[in-house]
Backbone as CSV, one residue per row, in Angstrom:
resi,resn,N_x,N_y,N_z,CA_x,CA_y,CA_z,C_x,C_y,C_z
1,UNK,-53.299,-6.648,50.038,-51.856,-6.491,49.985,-51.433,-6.055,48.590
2,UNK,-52.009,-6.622,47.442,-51.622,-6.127,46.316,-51.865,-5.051,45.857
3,UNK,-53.174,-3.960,46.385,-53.359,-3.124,45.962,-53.031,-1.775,46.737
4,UNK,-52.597,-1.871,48.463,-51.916,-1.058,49.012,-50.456,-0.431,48.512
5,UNK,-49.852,0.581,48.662,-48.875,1.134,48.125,-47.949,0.651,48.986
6,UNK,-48.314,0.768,50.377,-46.944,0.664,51.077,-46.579,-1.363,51.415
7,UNK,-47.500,-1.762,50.921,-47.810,-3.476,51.475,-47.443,-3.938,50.207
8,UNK,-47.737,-3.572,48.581,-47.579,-4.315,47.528,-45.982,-5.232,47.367
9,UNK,-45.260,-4.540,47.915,-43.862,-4.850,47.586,-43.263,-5.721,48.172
10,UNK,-44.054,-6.083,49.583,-44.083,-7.399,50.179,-43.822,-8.874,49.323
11,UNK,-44.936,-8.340,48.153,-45.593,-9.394,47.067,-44.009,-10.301,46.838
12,UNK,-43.144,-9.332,46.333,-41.943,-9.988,45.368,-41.038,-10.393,46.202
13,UNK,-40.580,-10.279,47.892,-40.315,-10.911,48.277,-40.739,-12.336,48.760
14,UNK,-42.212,-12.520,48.999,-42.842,-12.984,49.237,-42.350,-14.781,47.929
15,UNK,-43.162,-14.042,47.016,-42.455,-15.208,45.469,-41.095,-15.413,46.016
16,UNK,-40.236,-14.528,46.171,-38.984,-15.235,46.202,-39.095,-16.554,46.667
17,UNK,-38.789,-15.697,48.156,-38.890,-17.201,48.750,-39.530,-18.262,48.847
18,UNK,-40.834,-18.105,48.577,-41.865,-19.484,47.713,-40.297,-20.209,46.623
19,UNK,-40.292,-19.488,45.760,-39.071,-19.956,44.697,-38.115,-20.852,45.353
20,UNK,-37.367,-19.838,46.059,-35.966,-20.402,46.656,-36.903,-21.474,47.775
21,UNK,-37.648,-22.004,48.235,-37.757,-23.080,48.881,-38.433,-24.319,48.556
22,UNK,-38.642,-23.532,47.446,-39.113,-25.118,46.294,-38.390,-26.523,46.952
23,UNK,-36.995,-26.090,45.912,-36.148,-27.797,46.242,-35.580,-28.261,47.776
24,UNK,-35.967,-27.445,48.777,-35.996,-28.060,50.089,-37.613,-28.924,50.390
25,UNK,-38.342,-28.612,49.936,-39.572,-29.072,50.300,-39.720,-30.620,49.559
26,UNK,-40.874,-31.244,49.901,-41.501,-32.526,49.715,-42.202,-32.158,48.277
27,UNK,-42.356,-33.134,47.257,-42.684,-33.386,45.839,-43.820,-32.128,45.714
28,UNK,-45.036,-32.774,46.449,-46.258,-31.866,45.930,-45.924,-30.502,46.412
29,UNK,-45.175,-30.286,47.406,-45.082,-29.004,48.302,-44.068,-27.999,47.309
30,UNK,-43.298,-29.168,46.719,-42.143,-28.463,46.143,-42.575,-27.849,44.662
31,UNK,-43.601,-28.618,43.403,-44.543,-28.026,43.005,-45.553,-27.029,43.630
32,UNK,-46.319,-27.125,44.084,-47.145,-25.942,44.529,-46.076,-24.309,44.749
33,UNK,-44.914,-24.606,45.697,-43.835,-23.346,46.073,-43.630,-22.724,45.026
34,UNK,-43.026,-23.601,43.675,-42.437,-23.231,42.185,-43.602,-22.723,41.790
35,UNK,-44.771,-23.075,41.510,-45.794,-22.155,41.244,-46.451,-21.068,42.020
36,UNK,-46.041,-20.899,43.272,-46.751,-19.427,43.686,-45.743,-18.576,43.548
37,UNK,-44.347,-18.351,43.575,-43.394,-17.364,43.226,-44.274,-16.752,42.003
38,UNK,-44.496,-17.230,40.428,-44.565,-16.701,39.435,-46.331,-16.046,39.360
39,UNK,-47.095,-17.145,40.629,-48.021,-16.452,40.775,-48.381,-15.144,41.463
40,UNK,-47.404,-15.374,42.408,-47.467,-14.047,43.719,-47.079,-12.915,42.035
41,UNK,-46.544,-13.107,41.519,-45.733,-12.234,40.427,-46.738,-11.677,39.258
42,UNK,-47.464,-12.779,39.152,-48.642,-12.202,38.120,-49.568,-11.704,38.590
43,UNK,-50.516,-11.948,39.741,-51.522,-11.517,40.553,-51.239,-10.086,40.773
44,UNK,-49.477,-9.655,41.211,-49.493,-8.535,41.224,-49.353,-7.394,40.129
45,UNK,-48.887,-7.739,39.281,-48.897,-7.227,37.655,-50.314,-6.837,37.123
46,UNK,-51.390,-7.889,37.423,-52.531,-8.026,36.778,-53.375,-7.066,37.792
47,UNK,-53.050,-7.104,39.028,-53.712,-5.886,40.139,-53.675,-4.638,39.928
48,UNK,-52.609,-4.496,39.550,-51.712,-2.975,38.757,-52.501,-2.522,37.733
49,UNK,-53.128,-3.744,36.472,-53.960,-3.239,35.561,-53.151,-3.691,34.499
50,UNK,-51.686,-4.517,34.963,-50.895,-4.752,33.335,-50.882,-5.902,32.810
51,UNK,-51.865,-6.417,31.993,-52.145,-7.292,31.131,-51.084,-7.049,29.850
52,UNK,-51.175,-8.142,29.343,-49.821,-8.369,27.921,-49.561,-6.874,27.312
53,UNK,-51.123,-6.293,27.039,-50.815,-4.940,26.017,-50.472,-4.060,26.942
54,UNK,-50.670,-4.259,28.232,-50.109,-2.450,29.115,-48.596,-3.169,29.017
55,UNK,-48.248,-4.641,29.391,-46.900,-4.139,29.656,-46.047,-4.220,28.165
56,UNK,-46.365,-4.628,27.184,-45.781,-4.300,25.856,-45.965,-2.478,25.503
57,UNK,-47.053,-1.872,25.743,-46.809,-0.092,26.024,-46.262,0.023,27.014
58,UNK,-45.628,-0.503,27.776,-44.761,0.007,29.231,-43.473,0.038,28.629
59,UNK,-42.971,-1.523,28.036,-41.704,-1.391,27.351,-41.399,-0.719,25.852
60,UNK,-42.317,-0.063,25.577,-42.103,0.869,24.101,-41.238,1.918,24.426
61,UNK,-40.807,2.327,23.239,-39.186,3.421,23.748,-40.615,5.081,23.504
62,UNK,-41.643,4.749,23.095,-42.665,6.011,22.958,-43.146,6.343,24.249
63,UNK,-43.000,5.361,25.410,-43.558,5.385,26.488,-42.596,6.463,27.264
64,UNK,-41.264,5.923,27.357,-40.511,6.674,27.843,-39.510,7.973,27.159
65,UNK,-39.942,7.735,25.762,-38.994,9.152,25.294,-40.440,10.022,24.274
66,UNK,-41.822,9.989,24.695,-42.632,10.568,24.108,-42.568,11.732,24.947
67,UNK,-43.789,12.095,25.251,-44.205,13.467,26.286,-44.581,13.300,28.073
68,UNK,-44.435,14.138,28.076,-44.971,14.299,29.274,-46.767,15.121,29.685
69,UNK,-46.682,14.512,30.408,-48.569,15.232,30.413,-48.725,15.783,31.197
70,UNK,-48.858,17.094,31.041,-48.778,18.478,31.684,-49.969,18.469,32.746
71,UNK,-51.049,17.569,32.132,-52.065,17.637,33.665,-51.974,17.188,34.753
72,UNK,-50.760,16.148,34.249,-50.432,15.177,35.960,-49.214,16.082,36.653
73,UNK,-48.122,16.536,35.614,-47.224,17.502,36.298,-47.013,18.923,35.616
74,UNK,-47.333,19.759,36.505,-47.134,20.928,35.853,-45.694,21.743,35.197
75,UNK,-45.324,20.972,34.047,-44.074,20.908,33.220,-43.887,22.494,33.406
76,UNK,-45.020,23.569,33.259,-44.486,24.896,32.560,-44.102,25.688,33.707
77,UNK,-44.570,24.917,34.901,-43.935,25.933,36.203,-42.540,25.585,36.840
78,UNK,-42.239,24.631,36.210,-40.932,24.309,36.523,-39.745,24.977,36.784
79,UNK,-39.606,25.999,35.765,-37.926,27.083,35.607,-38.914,28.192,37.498
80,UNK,-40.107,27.971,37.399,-40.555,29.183,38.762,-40.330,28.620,39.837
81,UNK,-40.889,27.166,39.862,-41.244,26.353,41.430,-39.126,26.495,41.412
82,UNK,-38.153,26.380,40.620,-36.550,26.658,41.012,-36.741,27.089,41.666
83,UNK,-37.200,28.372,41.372,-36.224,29.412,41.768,-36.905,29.841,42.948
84,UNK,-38.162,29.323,43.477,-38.622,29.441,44.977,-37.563,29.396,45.703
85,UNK,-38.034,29.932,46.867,-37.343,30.102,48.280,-36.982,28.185,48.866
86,UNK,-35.994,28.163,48.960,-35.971,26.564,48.947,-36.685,26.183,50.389
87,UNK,-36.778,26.889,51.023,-37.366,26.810,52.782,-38.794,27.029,52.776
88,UNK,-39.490,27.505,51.315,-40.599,27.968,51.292,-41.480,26.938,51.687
89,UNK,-42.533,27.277,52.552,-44.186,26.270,52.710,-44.822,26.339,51.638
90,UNK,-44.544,25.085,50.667,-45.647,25.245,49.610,-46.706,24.348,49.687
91,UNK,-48.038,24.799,48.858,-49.160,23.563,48.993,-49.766,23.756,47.824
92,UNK,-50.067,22.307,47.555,-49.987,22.013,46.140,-50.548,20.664,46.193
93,UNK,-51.355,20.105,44.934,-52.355,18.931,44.847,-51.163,17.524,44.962
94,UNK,-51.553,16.905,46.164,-50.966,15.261,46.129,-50.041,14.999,44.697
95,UNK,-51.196,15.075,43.849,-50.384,14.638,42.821,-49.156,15.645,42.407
96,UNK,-48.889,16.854,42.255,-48.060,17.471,41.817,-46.639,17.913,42.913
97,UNK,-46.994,16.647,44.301,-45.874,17.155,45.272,-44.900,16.677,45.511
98,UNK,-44.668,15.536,44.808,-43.400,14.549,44.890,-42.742,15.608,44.141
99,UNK,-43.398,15.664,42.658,-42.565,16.825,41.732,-42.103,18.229,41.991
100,UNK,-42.595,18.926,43.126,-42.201,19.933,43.960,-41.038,19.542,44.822
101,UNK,-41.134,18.373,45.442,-40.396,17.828,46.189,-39.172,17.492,45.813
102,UNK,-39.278,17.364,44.568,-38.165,17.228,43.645,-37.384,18.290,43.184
103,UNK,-37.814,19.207,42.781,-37.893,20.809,42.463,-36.684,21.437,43.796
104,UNK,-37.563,21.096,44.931,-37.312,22.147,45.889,-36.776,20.981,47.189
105,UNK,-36.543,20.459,47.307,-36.040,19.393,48.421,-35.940,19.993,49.392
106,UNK,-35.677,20.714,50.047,-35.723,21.370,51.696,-37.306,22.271,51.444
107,UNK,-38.103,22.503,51.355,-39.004,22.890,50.928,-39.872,21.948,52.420
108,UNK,-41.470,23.004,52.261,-41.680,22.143,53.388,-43.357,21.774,52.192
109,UNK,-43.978,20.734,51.784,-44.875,20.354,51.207,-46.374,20.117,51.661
110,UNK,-47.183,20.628,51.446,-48.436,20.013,51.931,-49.229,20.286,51.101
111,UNK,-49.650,18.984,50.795,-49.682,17.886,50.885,-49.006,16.833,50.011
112,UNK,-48.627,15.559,50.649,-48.340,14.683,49.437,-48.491,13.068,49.975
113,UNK,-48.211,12.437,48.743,-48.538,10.823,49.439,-48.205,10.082,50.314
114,UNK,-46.627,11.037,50.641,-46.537,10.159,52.021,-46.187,9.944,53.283
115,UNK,-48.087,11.399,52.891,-48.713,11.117,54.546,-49.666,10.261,55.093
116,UNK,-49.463,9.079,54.454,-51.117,8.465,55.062,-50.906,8.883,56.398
117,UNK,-50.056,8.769,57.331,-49.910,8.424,58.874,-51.064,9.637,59.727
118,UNK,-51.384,10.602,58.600,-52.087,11.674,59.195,-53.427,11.499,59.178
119,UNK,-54.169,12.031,60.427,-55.911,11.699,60.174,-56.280,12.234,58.755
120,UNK,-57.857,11.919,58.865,-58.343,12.133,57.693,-58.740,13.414,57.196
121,UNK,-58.761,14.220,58.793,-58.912,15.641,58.611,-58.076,16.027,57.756
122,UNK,-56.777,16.023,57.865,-55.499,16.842,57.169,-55.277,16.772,55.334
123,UNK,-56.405,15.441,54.954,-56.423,15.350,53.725,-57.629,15.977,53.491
124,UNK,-59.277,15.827,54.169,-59.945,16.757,53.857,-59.222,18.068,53.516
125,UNK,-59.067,18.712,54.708,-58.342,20.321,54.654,-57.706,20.619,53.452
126,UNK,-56.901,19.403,53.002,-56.087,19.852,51.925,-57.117,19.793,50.687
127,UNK,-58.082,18.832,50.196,-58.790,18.986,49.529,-59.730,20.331,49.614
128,UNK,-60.366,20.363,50.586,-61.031,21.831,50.455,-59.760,22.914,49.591
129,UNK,-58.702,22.974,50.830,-57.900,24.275,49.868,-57.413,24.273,48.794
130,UNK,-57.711,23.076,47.957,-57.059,22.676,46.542,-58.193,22.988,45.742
131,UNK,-59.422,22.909,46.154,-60.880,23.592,45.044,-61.152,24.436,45.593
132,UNK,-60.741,25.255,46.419,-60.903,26.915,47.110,-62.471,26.752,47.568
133,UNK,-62.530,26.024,48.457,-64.221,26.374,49.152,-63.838,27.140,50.265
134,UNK,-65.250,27.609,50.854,-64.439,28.690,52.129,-63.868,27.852,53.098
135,UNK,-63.402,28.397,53.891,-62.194,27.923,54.325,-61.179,27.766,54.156
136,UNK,-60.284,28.087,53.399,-59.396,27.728,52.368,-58.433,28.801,53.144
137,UNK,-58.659,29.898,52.803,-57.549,30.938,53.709,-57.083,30.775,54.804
138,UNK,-57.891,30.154,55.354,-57.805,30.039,56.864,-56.987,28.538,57.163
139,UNK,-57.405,27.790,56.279,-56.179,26.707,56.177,-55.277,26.941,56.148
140,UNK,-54.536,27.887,54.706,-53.501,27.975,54.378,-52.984,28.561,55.337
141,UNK,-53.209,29.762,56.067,-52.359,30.815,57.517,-52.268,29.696,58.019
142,UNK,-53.059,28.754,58.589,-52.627,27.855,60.197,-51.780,26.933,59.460
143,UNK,-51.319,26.376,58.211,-50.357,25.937,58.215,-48.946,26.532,57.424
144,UNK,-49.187,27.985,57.118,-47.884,29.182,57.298,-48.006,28.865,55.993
145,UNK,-48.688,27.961,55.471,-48.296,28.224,53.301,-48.085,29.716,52.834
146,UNK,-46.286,29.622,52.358,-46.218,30.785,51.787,-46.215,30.871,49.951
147,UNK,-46.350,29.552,49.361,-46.561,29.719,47.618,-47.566,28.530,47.582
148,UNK,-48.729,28.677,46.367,-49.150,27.529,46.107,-48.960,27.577,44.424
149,UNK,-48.802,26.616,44.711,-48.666,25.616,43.042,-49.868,25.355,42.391
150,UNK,-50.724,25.787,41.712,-52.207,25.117,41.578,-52.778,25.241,39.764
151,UNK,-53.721,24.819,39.777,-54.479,25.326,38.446,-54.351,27.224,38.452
152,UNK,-54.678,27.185,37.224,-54.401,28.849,36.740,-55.904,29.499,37.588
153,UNK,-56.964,28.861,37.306,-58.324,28.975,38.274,-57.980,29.274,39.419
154,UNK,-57.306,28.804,40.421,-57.395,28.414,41.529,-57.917,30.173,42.698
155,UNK,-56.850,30.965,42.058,-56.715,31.772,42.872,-58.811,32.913,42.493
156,UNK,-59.341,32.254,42.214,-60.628,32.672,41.307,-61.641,32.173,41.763
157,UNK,-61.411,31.094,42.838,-62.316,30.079,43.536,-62.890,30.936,44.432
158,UNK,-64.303,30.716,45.308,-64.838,31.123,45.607,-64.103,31.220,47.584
159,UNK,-63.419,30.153,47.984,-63.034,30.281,49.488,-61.472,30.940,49.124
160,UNK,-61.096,31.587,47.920,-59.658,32.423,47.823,-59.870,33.706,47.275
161,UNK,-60.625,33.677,46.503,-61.182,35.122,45.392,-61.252,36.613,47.093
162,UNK,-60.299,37.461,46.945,-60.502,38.575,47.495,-59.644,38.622,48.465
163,UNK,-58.525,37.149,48.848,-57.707,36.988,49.742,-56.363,37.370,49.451
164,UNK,-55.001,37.408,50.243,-53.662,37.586,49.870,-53.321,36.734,49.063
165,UNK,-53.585,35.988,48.212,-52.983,35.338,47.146,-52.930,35.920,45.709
166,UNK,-52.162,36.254,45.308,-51.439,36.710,43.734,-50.708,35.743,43.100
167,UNK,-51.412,35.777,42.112,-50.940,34.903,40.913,-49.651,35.422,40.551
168,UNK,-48.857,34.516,40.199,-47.010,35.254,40.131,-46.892,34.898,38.908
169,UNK,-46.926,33.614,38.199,-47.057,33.266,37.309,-47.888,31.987,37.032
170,UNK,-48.521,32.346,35.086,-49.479,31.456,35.136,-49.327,30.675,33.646
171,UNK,-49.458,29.886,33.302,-49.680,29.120,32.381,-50.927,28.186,32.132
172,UNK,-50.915,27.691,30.888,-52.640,26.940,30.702,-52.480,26.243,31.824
173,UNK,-51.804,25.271,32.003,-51.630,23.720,33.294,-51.245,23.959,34.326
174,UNK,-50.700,25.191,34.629,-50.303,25.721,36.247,-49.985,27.223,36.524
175,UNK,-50.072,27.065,37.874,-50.166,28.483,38.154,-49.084,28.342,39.709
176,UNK,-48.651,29.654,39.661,-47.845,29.923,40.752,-48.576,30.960,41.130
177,UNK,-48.857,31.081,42.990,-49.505,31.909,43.683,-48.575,32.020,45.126
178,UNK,-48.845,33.433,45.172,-47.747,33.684,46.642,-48.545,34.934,47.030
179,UNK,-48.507,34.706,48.786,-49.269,35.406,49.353,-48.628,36.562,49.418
180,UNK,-49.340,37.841,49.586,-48.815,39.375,49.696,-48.377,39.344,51.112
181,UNK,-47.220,39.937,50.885,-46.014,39.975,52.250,-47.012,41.293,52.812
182,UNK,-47.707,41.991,52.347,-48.306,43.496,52.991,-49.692,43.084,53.502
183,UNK,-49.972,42.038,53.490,-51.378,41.815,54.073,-50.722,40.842,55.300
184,UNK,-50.765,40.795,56.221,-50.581,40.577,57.799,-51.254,39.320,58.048
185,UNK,-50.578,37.758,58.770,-51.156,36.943,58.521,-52.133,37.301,60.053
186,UNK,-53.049,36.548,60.170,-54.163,35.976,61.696,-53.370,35.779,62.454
187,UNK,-53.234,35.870,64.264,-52.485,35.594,64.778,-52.719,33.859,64.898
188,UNK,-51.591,32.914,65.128,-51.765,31.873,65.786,-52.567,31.605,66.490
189,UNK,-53.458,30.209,66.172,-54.135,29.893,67.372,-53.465,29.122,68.289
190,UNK,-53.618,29.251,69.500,-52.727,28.477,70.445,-53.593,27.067,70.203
């Protein structure tokens, strides 16, 4: 429970009410309650990885008004992923799709975190087309991706190298790629 994304948050309701039912309960019961609130509370802190020094760097004003790290979000494609087609199918690494999502809100995303609900195929697939092994083209048509968001590499990989994808714009930490409107997609498979 503590280390699931969608279950962790259980945790702090959980303490509450341990808390709030302390002083209805019987002596020992009513000790033990008062102590699992603050425990349910630390167990989950300490699951997270934040011991005294992460959360004293959590509350530093360097934490939140330093930089941003261009490998987790691709800061320099930002003024491009705008000005996309807001309806556009983009696909782009888990990690960089909330921030697309953000970018482009009617936008249609694939992939991002929250799809667990989908088999495991649909995250393979997306992994293959995120390190360009073959297959990769053939992903992207069956699910209509018309821009990808990726490393500046990407379009250089061995399952994309020679396909409709053009680099539009590129920077060291990201790259914008959009397929050529003159190359004709595969028909649908039924």
């Amino acid at each position: 429970v503590l280390m699931e994304r969608n279950l962790w948050l259980l945790v702090l309701p959980a303490a509450r009410l341990a808390v709030e039912a302390a002083p209805r309960l019987r002596s020992p019961a009513r000790v033990l309650a008062s102590i699992a609130g603050p425990s349910f509370a630390l167990a989950w802190l300490l699951a997270l990885g934040w011991p005294p020094a992460a959360l004293a760097r959590l509350a530093s004003a360097s934490t939140w008004t330093g930089h941003v790290d261009e490998a987790v979000v691709p800061v320099s494609c930002t003024d491009v992923v705008a000005r996309l087609d807001p309806d556009a199918n983009i696909f782009t690494v888990r990690v960089w799709a909330s921030w697309v999502i953000w970018r482009l809100p009617d936008a249609k995303v694939f992939i991002d975190g929250r799809n667990r609900e989908y088999p495991m195929e649909v995250f393979e697939a997306a992994q293959a087309a995120w390190t360009g092994l073959p297959g990769t083209l053939g992903i992207l048509d069956a699910s209509g991706t018309d821009v990808v968001v990726a490393t500046p590499d990407w379009g250089d990989r061995p399952g994309v190298r020679g396909g409709p994808w053009r680099r539009t714009f590129s920077d060291r930490a990201c790259a914008v790629f959009t397929r050529d409107p003159a190359v004709p997609r595969p028909p649908a498979v039924p």
